[in-house]
Coordinates of N, CA and C in Angstrom, one line a residue:
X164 N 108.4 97.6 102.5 CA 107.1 97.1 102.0 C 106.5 98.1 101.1
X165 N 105.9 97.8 100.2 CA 105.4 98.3 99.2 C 104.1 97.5 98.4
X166 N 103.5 98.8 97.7 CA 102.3 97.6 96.6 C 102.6 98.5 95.2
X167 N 101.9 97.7 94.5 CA 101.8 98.7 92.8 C 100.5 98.8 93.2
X168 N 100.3 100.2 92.9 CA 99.0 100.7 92.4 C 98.1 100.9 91.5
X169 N 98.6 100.1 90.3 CA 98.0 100.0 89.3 C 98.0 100.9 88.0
X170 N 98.7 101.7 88.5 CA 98.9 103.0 87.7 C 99.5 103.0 86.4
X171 N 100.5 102.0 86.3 CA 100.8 101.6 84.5 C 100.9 100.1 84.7
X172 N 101.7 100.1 83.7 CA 101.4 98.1 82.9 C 103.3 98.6 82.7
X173 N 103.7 99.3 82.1 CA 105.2 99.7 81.5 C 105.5 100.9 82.7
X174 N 106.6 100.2 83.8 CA 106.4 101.2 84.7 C 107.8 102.0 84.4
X175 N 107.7 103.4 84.1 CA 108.7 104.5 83.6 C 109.1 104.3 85.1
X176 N 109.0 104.6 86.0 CA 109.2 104.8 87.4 C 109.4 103.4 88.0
X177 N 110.0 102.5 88.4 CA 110.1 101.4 88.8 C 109.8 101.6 90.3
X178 N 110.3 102.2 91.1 CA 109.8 102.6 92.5 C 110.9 101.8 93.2
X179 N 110.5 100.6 94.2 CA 111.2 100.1 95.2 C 112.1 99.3 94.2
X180 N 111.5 98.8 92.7 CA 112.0 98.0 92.0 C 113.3 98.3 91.6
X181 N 113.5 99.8 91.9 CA 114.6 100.7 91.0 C 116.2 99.9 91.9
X182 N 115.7 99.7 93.2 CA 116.4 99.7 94.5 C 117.1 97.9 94.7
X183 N 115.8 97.5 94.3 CA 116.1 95.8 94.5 C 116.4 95.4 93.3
X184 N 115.7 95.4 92.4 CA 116.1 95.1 91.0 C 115.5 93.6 91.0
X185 N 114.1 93.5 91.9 CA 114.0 92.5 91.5 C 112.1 92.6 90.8
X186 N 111.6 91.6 90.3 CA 110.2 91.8 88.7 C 109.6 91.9 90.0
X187 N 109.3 91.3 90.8 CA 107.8 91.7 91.9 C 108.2 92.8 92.4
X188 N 109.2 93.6 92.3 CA 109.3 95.2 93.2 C 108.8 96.2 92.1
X189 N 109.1 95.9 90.9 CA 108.7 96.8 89.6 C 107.3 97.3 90.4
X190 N 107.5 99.5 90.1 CA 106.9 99.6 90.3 C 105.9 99.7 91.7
X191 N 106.3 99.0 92.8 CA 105.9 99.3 94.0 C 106.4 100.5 94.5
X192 N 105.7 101.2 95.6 CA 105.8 102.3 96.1 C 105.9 102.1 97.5
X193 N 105.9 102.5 98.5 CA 105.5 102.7 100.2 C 104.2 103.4 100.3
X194 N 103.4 102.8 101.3 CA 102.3 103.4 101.0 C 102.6 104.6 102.0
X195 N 102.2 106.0 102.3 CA 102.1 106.8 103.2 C 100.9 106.6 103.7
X196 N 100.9 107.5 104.9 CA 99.5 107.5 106.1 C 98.8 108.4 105.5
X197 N 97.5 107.6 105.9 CA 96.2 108.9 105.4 C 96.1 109.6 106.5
X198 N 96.9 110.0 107.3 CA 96.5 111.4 108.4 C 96.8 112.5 107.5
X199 N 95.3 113.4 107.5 CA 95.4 114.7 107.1 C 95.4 114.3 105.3
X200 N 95.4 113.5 104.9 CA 95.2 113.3 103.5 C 94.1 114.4 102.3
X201 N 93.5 115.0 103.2 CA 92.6 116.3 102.6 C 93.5 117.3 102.7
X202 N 95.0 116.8 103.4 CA 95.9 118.7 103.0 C 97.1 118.4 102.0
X203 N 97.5 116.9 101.0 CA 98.3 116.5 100.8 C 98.4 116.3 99.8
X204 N 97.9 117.2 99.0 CA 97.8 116.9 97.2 C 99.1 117.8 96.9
X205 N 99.4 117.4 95.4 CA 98.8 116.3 95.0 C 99.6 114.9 95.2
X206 N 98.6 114.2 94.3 CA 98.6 112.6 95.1 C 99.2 111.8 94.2
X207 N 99.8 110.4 94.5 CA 100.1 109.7 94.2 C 102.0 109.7 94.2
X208 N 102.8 108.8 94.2 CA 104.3 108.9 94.3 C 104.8 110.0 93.0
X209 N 104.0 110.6 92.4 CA 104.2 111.1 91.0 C 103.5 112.5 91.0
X210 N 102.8 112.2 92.0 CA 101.8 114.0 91.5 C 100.8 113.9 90.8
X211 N 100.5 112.8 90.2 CA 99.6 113.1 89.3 C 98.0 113.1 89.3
X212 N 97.3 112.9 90.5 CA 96.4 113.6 90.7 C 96.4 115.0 91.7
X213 N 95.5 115.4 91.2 CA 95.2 117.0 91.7 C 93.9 116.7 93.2
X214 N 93.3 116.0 92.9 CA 92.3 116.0 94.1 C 92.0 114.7 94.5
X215 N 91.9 114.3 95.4 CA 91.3 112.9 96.7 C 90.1 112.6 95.3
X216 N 89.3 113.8 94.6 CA 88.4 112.9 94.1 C 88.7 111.9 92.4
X217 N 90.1 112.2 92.0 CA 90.8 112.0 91.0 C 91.4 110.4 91.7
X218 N 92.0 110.7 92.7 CA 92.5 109.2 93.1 C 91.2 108.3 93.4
X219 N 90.1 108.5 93.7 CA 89.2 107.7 94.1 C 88.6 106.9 93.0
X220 N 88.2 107.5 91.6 CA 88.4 107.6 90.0 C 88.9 106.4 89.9
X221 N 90.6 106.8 90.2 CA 91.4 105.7 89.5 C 91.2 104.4 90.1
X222 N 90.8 104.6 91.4 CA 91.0 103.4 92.1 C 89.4 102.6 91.9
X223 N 88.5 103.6 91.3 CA 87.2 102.9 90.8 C 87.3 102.4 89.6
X224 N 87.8 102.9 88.6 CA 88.0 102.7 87.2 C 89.1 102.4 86.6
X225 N 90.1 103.1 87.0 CA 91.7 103.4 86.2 C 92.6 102.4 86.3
X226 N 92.5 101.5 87.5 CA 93.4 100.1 88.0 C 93.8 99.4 86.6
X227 N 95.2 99.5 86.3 CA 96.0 98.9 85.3 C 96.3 97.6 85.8
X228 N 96.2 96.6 85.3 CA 96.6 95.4 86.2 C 97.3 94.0 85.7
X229 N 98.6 94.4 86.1 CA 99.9 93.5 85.9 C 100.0 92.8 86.5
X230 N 101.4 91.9 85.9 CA 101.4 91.0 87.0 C 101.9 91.2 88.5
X231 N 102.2 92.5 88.7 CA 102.4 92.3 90.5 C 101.4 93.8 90.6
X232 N 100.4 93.5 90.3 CA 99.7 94.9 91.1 C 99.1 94.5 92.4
X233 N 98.9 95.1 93.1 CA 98.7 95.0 94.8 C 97.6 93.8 94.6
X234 N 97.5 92.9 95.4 CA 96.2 91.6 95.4 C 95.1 92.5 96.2
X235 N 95.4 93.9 96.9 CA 94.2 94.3 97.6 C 93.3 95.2 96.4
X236 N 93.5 94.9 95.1 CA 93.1 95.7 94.2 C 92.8 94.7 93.1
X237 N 91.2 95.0 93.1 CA 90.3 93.9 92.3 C 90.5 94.6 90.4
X238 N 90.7 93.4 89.7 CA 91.2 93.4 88.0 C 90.1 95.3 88.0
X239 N 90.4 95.9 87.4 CA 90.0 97.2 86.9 C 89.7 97.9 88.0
X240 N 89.3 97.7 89.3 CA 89.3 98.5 89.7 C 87.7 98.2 90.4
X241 N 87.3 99.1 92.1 CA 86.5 98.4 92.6 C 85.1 98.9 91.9
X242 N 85.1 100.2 91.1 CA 83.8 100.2 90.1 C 83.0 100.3 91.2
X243 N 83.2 101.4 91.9 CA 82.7 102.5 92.8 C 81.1 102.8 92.1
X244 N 80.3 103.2 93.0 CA 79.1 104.0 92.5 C 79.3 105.7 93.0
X245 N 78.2 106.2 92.5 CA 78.5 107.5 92.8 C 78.5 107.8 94.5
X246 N 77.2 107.1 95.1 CA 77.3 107.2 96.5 C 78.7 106.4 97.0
X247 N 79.1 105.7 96.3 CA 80.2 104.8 97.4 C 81.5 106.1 97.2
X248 N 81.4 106.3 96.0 CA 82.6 107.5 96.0 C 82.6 108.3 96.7
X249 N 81.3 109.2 97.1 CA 81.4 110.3 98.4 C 81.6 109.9 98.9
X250 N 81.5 108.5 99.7 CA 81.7 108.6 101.2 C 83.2 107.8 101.2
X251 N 83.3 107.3 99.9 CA 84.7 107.1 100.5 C 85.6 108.8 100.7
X252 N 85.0 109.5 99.5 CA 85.9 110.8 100.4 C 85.4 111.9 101.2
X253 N 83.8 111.7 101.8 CA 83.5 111.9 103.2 C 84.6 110.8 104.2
X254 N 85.1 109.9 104.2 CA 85.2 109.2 105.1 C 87.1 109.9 105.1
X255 N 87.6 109.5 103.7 CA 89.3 110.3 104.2 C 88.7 111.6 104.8
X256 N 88.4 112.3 104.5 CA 87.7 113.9 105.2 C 88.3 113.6 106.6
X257 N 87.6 112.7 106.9 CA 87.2 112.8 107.8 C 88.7 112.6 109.2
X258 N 89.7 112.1 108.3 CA 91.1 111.5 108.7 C 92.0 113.2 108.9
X259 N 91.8 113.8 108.4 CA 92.1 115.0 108.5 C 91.7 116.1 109.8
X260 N 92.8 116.3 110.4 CA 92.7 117.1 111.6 C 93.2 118.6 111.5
X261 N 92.2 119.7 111.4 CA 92.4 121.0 111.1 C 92.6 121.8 112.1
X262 N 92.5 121.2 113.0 CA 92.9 122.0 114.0 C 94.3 122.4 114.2
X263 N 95.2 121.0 114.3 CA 96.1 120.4 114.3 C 97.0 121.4 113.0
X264 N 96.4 121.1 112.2 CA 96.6 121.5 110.5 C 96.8 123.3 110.8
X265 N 96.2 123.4 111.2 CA 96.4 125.6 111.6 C 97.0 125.7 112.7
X266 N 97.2 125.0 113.8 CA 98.1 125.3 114.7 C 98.8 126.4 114.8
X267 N 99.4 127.5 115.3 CA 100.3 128.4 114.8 C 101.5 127.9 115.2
X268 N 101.2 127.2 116.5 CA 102.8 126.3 117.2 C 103.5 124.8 116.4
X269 N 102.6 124.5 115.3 CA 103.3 123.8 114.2 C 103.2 124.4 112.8
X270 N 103.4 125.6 112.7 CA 103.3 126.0 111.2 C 105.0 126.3 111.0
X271 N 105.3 126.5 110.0 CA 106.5 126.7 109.3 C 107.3 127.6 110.1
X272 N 108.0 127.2 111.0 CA 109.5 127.9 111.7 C 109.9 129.1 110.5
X273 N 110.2 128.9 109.1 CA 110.8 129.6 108.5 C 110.0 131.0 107.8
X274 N 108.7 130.7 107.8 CA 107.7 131.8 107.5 C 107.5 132.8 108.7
X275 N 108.0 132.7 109.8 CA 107.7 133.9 110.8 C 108.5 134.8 110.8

């Protein structure tokens, strides 16, 4: 399962579509889990944002919208206000576990 995120109209990257080869896969991705999403940049199946507050942006304004872009994603995009934007990224913040995140008994085996 997969959605398009809106991110082109002409998708260079076809995603799941590359796999099935069929016009509604064009373009879809897997969504990953927002656990810890404040330690996971950059973002998107491509990299191409740098910060939580760049994907929030696209998903307020930047929504490309084809014919199979995700139905959970309104024509352009949800056109966020400035308050709705912090707290949508007070609220991922908030999905992020730092404790967890520094652990010493889950950091990199290979760096000790």
């Amino acid at each position: 399962m997969g959605s398009n995120n809106g991110l082109q109209l002409d998708y260079v990257d076809k995603g799941i579509g590359a796999v099935t080869g069929k016009a509604e896969d064009q373009g879809t991705f897997k969504m990953p889990s927002l656990r810890n999403v404040e330690l996971t940049a950059p973002y998107m199946h491509d990299g191409r944002f740098g910060t939580l507050e760049e994907v929030i942006e696209h998903y307020s304004s930047g929504v490309k919208n084809g014919v199979n872009t995700g139905i959970q994603l309104p024509r352009g995009g949800f056109n966020f206000s400035a308050q709705e934007k912090a707290d949508v990224l007070a609220f991922l913040k908030t999905l992020t576990d730092k404790t967890l995140a520094t652990n010493p008994l889950y950091a990199d085996p290979f760096k000790r």
